[in-house]
Amino acid sequence: MSVGWPSTPFGALGALRALFSLILGLSLWSADALADSTCQDLLTRTEPAGLVRVLPILENRCATPFTQAEQLFVAGAGGWWLRTCAFPAHHTSRARLLTFFSSSAIVAAVGRRYALPGTAADTAYASTSAAPYSAGSRAAAAIGCSARGKRIAEGIDAWLLLGARGSDGDFVRGCVSFFGGRHSEEDCTCLADIGASVLPNLHASHFTRDSVQRITRTNPLLGLQIALKCGLAEP
């Protein structure tokens, strides 16, 4: 007596399903392995040099923290795609990105360390902040409303969403807990999205009593945005 393919139609169907699941699992594993390999290559290569290196990183949705200048570059690029091409397509994504882009535009206009005394210092920091933001806008304009532009814009949303989940910290969860239900997760995510424009990787940090003050001390104009858009004030 041979043991082989099931003799009943239902047994055959079950075997086909199992085979399909196995093939699908192997395909997904291969895709993940390829994505990991691609990201590892992108994160370690030195070309292209400068801020434009972040574009293929975002396009391939590689998880990595960015510097202040890189974040401003991302905001400049993403803001251009949002205004000109309505990328990403989903309205929820656009609303989430708009918060980060608008606060980054303020930082680009007046500088990250607006609170520093002295006009010369303020002007120097504003100039330093404006340069990467403008470079991002130019880079996005060069790519245009193309399929690649859409992929990168969606990658920016994925990057910000990953930060909102707090993979290495609990800023949003800590914020909700600290305010004891007086502010929602949406309010605290809004705070993190705005604060990230001056404090890179804020989502992955821990919320403390002086978190709001740290943001507003760095750039007082963001305090008004936090109050109006997020409904939050210093505790």
mmCIF file of C-alpha atoms in Angstrom:
data_model
loop_
_atom_site.group_PDB
_atom_site.id
_atom_site.type_symbol
_atom_site.label_atom_id
_atom_site.label_comp_id
_atom_site.label_asym_id
_atom_site.label_seq_id
_atom_site.Cartn_x
_atom_site.Cartn_y
_atom_site.Cartn_z
ATOM 1 C CA MET A 1 0.000 0.000 0.000
ATOM 2 C CA SER A 2 1.501 3.310 -1.076
ATOM 3 C CA VAL A 3 1.296 6.525 0.914
ATOM 4 C CA GLY A 4 0.923 9.583 -1.304
ATOM 5 C CA TRP A 5 -1.603 12.182 -2.373
ATOM 6 C CA PRO A 6 -4.779 12.163 -0.228
ATOM 7 C CA SER A 7 -7.554 10.067 -1.759
ATOM 8 C CA THR A 8 -10.470 12.410 -0.985
ATOM 9 C CA PRO A 9 -11.197 15.750 -2.630
ATOM 10 C CA PHE A 10 -11.160 17.446 0.768
ATOM 11 C CA GLY A 11 -7.811 15.880 1.592
ATOM 12 C CA ALA A 12 -6.413 17.049 -1.741
ATOM 13 C CA LEU A 13 -7.736 20.538 -1.132
ATOM 14 C CA GLY A 14 -6.104 20.606 2.289
ATOM 15 C CA ALA A 15 -2.810 19.510 0.820
ATOM 16 C CA LEU A 16 -2.996 22.222 -1.837
ATOM 17 C CA ARG A 17 -3.692 24.810 0.810
ATOM 18 C CA ALA A 18 -0.735 23.614 2.865
ATOM 19 C CA LEU A 19 1.502 23.708 -0.212
ATOM 20 C CA PHE A 20 0.312 27.204 -1.106
ATOM 21 C CA SER A 21 0.939 28.392 2.472
ATOM 22 C CA LEU A 22 4.442 26.956 2.358
ATOM 23 C CA ILE A 23 5.220 28.655 -0.953
ATOM 24 C CA LEU A 24 3.767 31.953 0.282
ATOM 25 C CA GLY A 25 5.783 31.730 3.489
ATOM 26 C CA LEU A 26 8.999 31.073 1.595
ATOM 27 C CA SER A 27 8.241 33.961 -0.774
ATOM 28 C CA LEU A 28 7.650 36.364 2.098
ATOM 29 C CA TRP A 29 10.810 35.181 3.834
ATOM 30 C CA SER A 30 12.787 35.721 0.629
ATOM 31 C CA ALA A 31 11.282 39.191 0.178
ATOM 32 C CA ASP A 32 12.113 40.140 3.775
ATOM 33 C CA ALA A 33 15.638 38.801 3.422
ATOM 34 C CA LEU A 34 16.109 40.762 0.194
ATOM 35 C CA ALA A 35 14.728 43.942 1.814
ATOM 36 C CA ASP A 36 17.063 43.520 4.795
ATOM 37 C CA SER A 37 20.010 43.032 2.443
ATOM 38 C CA THR A 38 19.040 46.104 0.402
ATOM 39 C CA CYS A 39 18.680 48.252 3.521
ATOM 40 C CA GLN A 40 21.980 47.068 4.935
ATOM 41 C CA ASP A 41 23.665 48.021 1.673
ATOM 42 C CA LEU A 42 21.953 51.429 1.565
ATOM 43 C CA LEU A 43 22.792 52.254 5.172
ATOM 44 C CA THR A 44 26.489 51.419 4.794
ATOM 45 C CA ARG A 45 27.292 52.825 1.352
ATOM 46 C CA THR A 46 28.840 56.268 0.995
ATOM 47 C CA GLU A 47 27.263 57.097 -2.373
ATOM 48 C CA PRO A 48 25.368 59.164 -3.143
ATOM 49 C CA ALA A 49 27.083 61.590 -0.814
ATOM 50 C CA GLY A 50 25.266 64.228 1.184
ATOM 51 C CA LEU A 51 21.638 64.516 2.166
ATOM 52 C CA VAL A 52 20.276 62.841 -0.969
ATOM 53 C CA ARG A 53 21.384 59.505 0.511
ATOM 54 C CA VAL A 54 18.167 59.495 2.546
ATOM 55 C CA LEU A 55 15.943 59.225 -0.551
ATOM 56 C CA PRO A 56 16.718 55.575 -1.436
ATOM 57 C CA ILE A 57 16.593 54.762 2.295
ATOM 58 C CA LEU A 58 13.048 56.122 2.469
ATOM 59 C CA GLU A 59 12.096 54.565 -0.856
ATOM 60 C CA ASN A 60 13.023 51.116 0.496
ATOM 61 C CA ARG A 61 11.478 51.842 3.921
ATOM 62 C CA CYS A 62 14.659 51.125 5.835
ATOM 63 C CA ALA A 63 14.355 51.779 9.567
ATOM 64 C CA THR A 64 17.058 54.217 10.643
ATOM 65 C CA PRO A 65 17.291 57.433 12.664
ATOM 66 C CA PHE A 66 18.085 60.671 10.835
ATOM 67 C CA THR A 67 20.094 63.692 11.900
ATOM 68 C CA GLN A 68 18.527 67.131 12.297
ATOM 69 C CA ALA A 69 19.736 68.194 8.848
ATOM 70 C CA GLU A 70 18.478 64.953 7.269
ATOM 71 C CA GLN A 71 15.059 65.427 8.865
ATOM 72 C CA LEU A 72 14.804 68.950 7.483
ATOM 73 C CA PHE A 73 15.795 67.599 4.059
ATOM 74 C CA VAL A 74 13.061 64.952 4.344
ATOM 75 C CA ALA A 75 10.529 67.601 5.370
ATOM 76 C CA GLY A 76 11.483 69.833 2.443
ATOM 77 C CA ALA A 77 11.149 66.959 -0.021
ATOM 78 C CA GLY A 78 7.969 65.576 1.489
ATOM 79 C CA GLY A 79 6.386 69.016 1.697
ATOM 80 C CA TRP A 80 7.008 69.538 -2.026
ATOM 81 C CA TRP A 81 5.376 66.216 -2.936
ATOM 82 C CA LEU A 82 2.456 66.918 -0.618
ATOM 83 C CA ARG A 83 1.786 70.368 -2.088
ATOM 84 C CA THR A 84 2.520 69.614 -5.732
ATOM 85 C CA CYS A 85 1.513 65.993 -6.256
ATOM 86 C CA ALA A 86 -0.817 65.254 -3.310
ATOM 87 C CA PHE A 87 1.513 62.384 -2.324
ATOM 88 C CA PRO A 88 0.855 60.199 -0.403
ATOM 89 C CA ALA A 89 -2.563 59.471 -1.802
ATOM 90 C CA HIS A 90 -4.362 58.613 1.443
ATOM 91 C CA HIS A 91 -5.789 61.623 3.298
ATOM 92 C CA THR A 92 -4.884 60.190 6.727
ATOM 93 C CA SER A 93 -1.247 59.962 5.699
ATOM 94 C CA ARG A 94 -1.280 63.505 4.329
ATOM 95 C CA ALA A 95 -2.789 64.848 7.559
ATOM 96 C CA ARG A 96 -0.151 63.062 9.653
ATOM 97 C CA LEU A 97 2.685 64.365 7.508
ATOM 98 C CA LEU A 98 1.323 67.911 7.400
ATOM 99 C CA THR A 99 1.923 68.298 11.138
ATOM 100 C CA PHE A 100 5.585 67.333 10.839
ATOM 101 C CA PHE A 101 6.126 69.338 7.646
ATOM 102 C CA SER A 102 4.570 72.531 9.025
ATOM 103 C CA SER A 103 6.663 72.460 12.201
ATOM 104 C CA SER A 104 9.775 71.725 10.144
ATOM 105 C CA ALA A 105 8.981 74.717 7.936
ATOM 106 C CA ILE A 106 8.979 76.909 11.050
ATOM 107 C CA VAL A 107 12.362 75.507 12.074
ATOM 108 C CA ALA A 108 13.685 76.080 8.552
ATOM 109 C CA ALA A 109 12.485 79.674 8.655
ATOM 110 C CA VAL A 110 13.738 80.732 12.095
ATOM 111 C CA GLY A 111 16.230 78.062 13.071
ATOM 112 C CA ARG A 112 16.331 75.177 15.506
ATOM 113 C CA ARG A 113 17.860 77.203 18.332
ATOM 114 C CA TYR A 114 15.654 80.234 18.048
ATOM 115 C CA ALA A 115 15.844 80.655 21.811
ATOM 116 C CA LEU A 116 19.527 81.533 21.727
ATOM 117 C CA PRO A 117 20.061 85.186 22.653
ATOM 118 C CA GLY A 118 21.593 87.432 20.038
ATOM 119 C CA THR A 119 20.418 88.192 16.524
ATOM 120 C CA ALA A 120 23.633 86.950 14.907
ATOM 121 C CA ALA A 121 23.330 83.522 16.524
ATOM 122 C CA ASP A 122 19.662 83.240 15.595
ATOM 123 C CA THR A 123 20.390 84.201 11.982
ATOM 124 C CA ALA A 124 23.229 81.687 11.725
ATOM 125 C CA TYR A 125 21.065 78.825 12.990
ATOM 126 C CA ALA A 126 18.183 79.855 10.740
ATOM 127 C CA SER A 127 20.502 79.798 7.731
ATOM 128 C CA THR A 128 21.831 76.378 8.729
ATOM 129 C CA SER A 129 18.273 75.029 9.053
ATOM 130 C CA ALA A 130 16.979 76.568 5.818
ATOM 131 C CA ALA A 131 19.673 75.020 3.608
ATOM 132 C CA PRO A 132 18.730 71.318 4.015
ATOM 133 C CA TYR A 133 15.012 72.130 3.826
ATOM 134 C CA SER A 134 15.500 73.937 0.513
ATOM 135 C CA ALA A 135 17.746 71.136 -0.758
ATOM 136 C CA GLY A 136 14.971 68.646 -0.039
ATOM 137 C CA SER A 137 12.466 70.689 -2.023
ATOM 138 C CA ARG A 138 14.852 70.865 -4.977
ATOM 139 C CA ALA A 139 15.538 67.133 -4.846
ATOM 140 C CA ALA A 140 11.813 66.351 -4.870
ATOM 141 C CA ALA A 141 11.215 68.761 -7.764
ATOM 142 C CA ALA A 142 13.946 66.994 -9.756
ATOM 143 C CA ILE A 143 12.169 63.647 -9.275
ATOM 144 C CA GLY A 144 8.737 65.169 -9.830
ATOM 145 C CA CYS A 145 5.289 63.594 -9.507
ATOM 146 C CA SER A 146 6.619 60.277 -10.749
ATOM 147 C CA ALA A 147 6.174 56.717 -9.530
ATOM 148 C CA ARG A 148 9.447 57.045 -7.652
ATOM 149 C CA GLY A 149 8.298 60.288 -6.062
ATOM 150 C CA LYS A 150 5.167 58.543 -4.850
ATOM 151 C CA ARG A 151 7.199 55.655 -3.396
ATOM 152 C CA ILE A 152 9.484 58.017 -1.511
ATOM 153 C CA ALA A 153 6.549 60.079 -0.208
ATOM 154 C CA GLU A 154 4.923 56.894 1.054
ATOM 155 C CA GLY A 155 8.276 55.929 2.575
ATOM 156 C CA ILE A 156 8.332 59.214 4.500
ATOM 157 C CA ASP A 157 4.895 58.385 5.904
ATOM 158 C CA ALA A 158 6.090 54.889 6.855
ATOM 159 C CA TRP A 159 9.168 56.389 8.550
ATOM 160 C CA LEU A 160 7.079 58.834 10.563
ATOM 161 C CA LEU A 161 4.528 56.151 11.439
ATOM 162 C CA LEU A 162 7.284 53.833 12.650
ATOM 163 C CA GLY A 163 8.504 56.650 14.869
ATOM 164 C CA ALA A 164 4.996 57.220 16.204
ATOM 165 C CA ARG A 165 4.899 53.591 17.325
ATOM 166 C CA GLY A 166 7.948 54.252 19.472
ATOM 167 C CA SER A 167 9.971 51.198 18.511
ATOM 168 C CA ASP A 168 12.752 52.059 20.986
ATOM 169 C CA GLY A 169 10.858 54.145 23.486
ATOM 170 C CA ASP A 170 7.410 55.107 24.695
ATOM 171 C CA PHE A 171 7.093 58.873 24.237
ATOM 172 C CA VAL A 172 3.453 58.768 23.142
ATOM 173 C CA ARG A 173 2.432 56.119 25.670
ATOM 174 C CA GLY A 174 4.317 57.976 28.406
ATOM 175 C CA CYS A 175 2.631 61.236 27.437
ATOM 176 C CA VAL A 176 -0.853 59.697 27.634
ATOM 177 C CA SER A 177 -0.024 58.112 30.989
ATOM 178 C CA PHE A 178 1.480 61.308 32.402
ATOM 179 C CA PHE A 179 -1.593 63.404 31.621
ATOM 180 C CA GLY A 180 -3.859 60.761 33.150
ATOM 181 C CA GLY A 181 -6.387 60.662 30.317
ATOM 182 C CA ARG A 182 -6.639 64.442 29.938
ATOM 183 C CA HIS A 183 -4.944 64.105 26.549
ATOM 184 C CA SER A 184 -5.461 61.350 23.990
ATOM 185 C CA GLU A 185 -2.955 59.285 22.047
ATOM 186 C CA GLU A 186 -3.731 61.508 19.054
ATOM 187 C CA ASP A 187 -2.816 64.628 21.064
ATOM 188 C CA CYS A 188 0.452 63.087 22.229
ATOM 189 C CA THR A 189 1.337 61.838 18.743
ATOM 190 C CA CYS A 190 0.741 65.382 17.485
ATOM 191 C CA LEU A 191 3.169 66.643 20.153
ATOM 192 C CA ALA A 192 5.799 64.073 19.118
ATOM 193 C CA ASP A 193 5.417 64.880 15.407
ATOM 194 C CA ILE A 194 5.949 68.586 16.064
ATOM 195 C CA GLY A 195 8.721 68.093 18.596
ATOM 196 C CA ALA A 196 10.622 65.771 16.263
ATOM 197 C CA SER A 197 11.327 68.743 14.014
ATOM 198 C CA VAL A 198 13.752 70.090 16.642
ATOM 199 C CA LEU A 199 14.541 66.948 18.658
ATOM 200 C CA PRO A 200 15.367 64.122 16.211
ATOM 201 C CA ASN A 201 14.098 60.639 17.134
ATOM 202 C CA LEU A 202 11.807 62.099 19.784
ATOM 203 C CA HIS A 203 9.233 59.341 19.237
ATOM 204 C CA ALA A 204 11.765 56.756 20.383
ATOM 205 C CA SER A 205 12.609 58.619 23.595
ATOM 206 C CA HIS A 206 10.858 58.588 26.946
ATOM 207 C CA PHE A 207 8.343 61.256 27.898
ATOM 208 C CA THR A 208 9.231 63.298 30.973
ATOM 209 C CA ARG A 209 7.672 66.211 32.842
ATOM 210 C CA ASP A 210 9.831 68.725 30.973
ATOM 211 C CA SER A 211 9.375 67.256 27.467
ATOM 212 C CA VAL A 212 7.049 70.028 26.291
ATOM 213 C CA GLN A 213 9.349 72.664 27.772
ATOM 214 C CA ARG A 214 12.359 71.157 25.993
ATOM 215 C CA ILE A 215 10.572 71.584 22.650
ATOM 216 C CA THR A 216 9.330 75.105 23.278
ATOM 217 C CA ARG A 217 12.658 76.202 24.764
ATOM 218 C CA THR A 218 14.382 75.112 21.565
ATOM 219 C CA ASN A 219 11.902 76.995 19.384
ATOM 220 C CA PRO A 220 9.211 79.052 21.169
ATOM 221 C CA LEU A 221 7.115 79.365 17.989
ATOM 222 C CA LEU A 222 6.417 75.641 18.159
ATOM 223 C CA GLY A 223 4.717 76.195 21.508
ATOM 224 C CA LEU A 224 1.892 78.044 19.776
ATOM 225 C CA GLN A 225 1.514 75.231 17.247
ATOM 226 C CA ILE A 226 1.474 72.622 20.028
ATOM 227 C CA ALA A 227 -1.200 74.558 21.912
ATOM 228 C CA LEU A 228 -3.429 75.197 18.898
ATOM 229 C CA LYS A 229 -3.022 71.946 16.971
ATOM 230 C CA CYS A 230 -2.449 69.420 19.768
ATOM 231 C CA GLY A 231 -4.314 71.187 22.577
ATOM 232 C CA LEU A 232 -1.328 70.722 24.885
ATOM 233 C CA ALA A 233 0.467 73.128 27.187
ATOM 234 C CA GLU A 234 3.360 72.766 29.579
ATOM 235 C CA PRO A 235 2.302 70.621 32.571
#
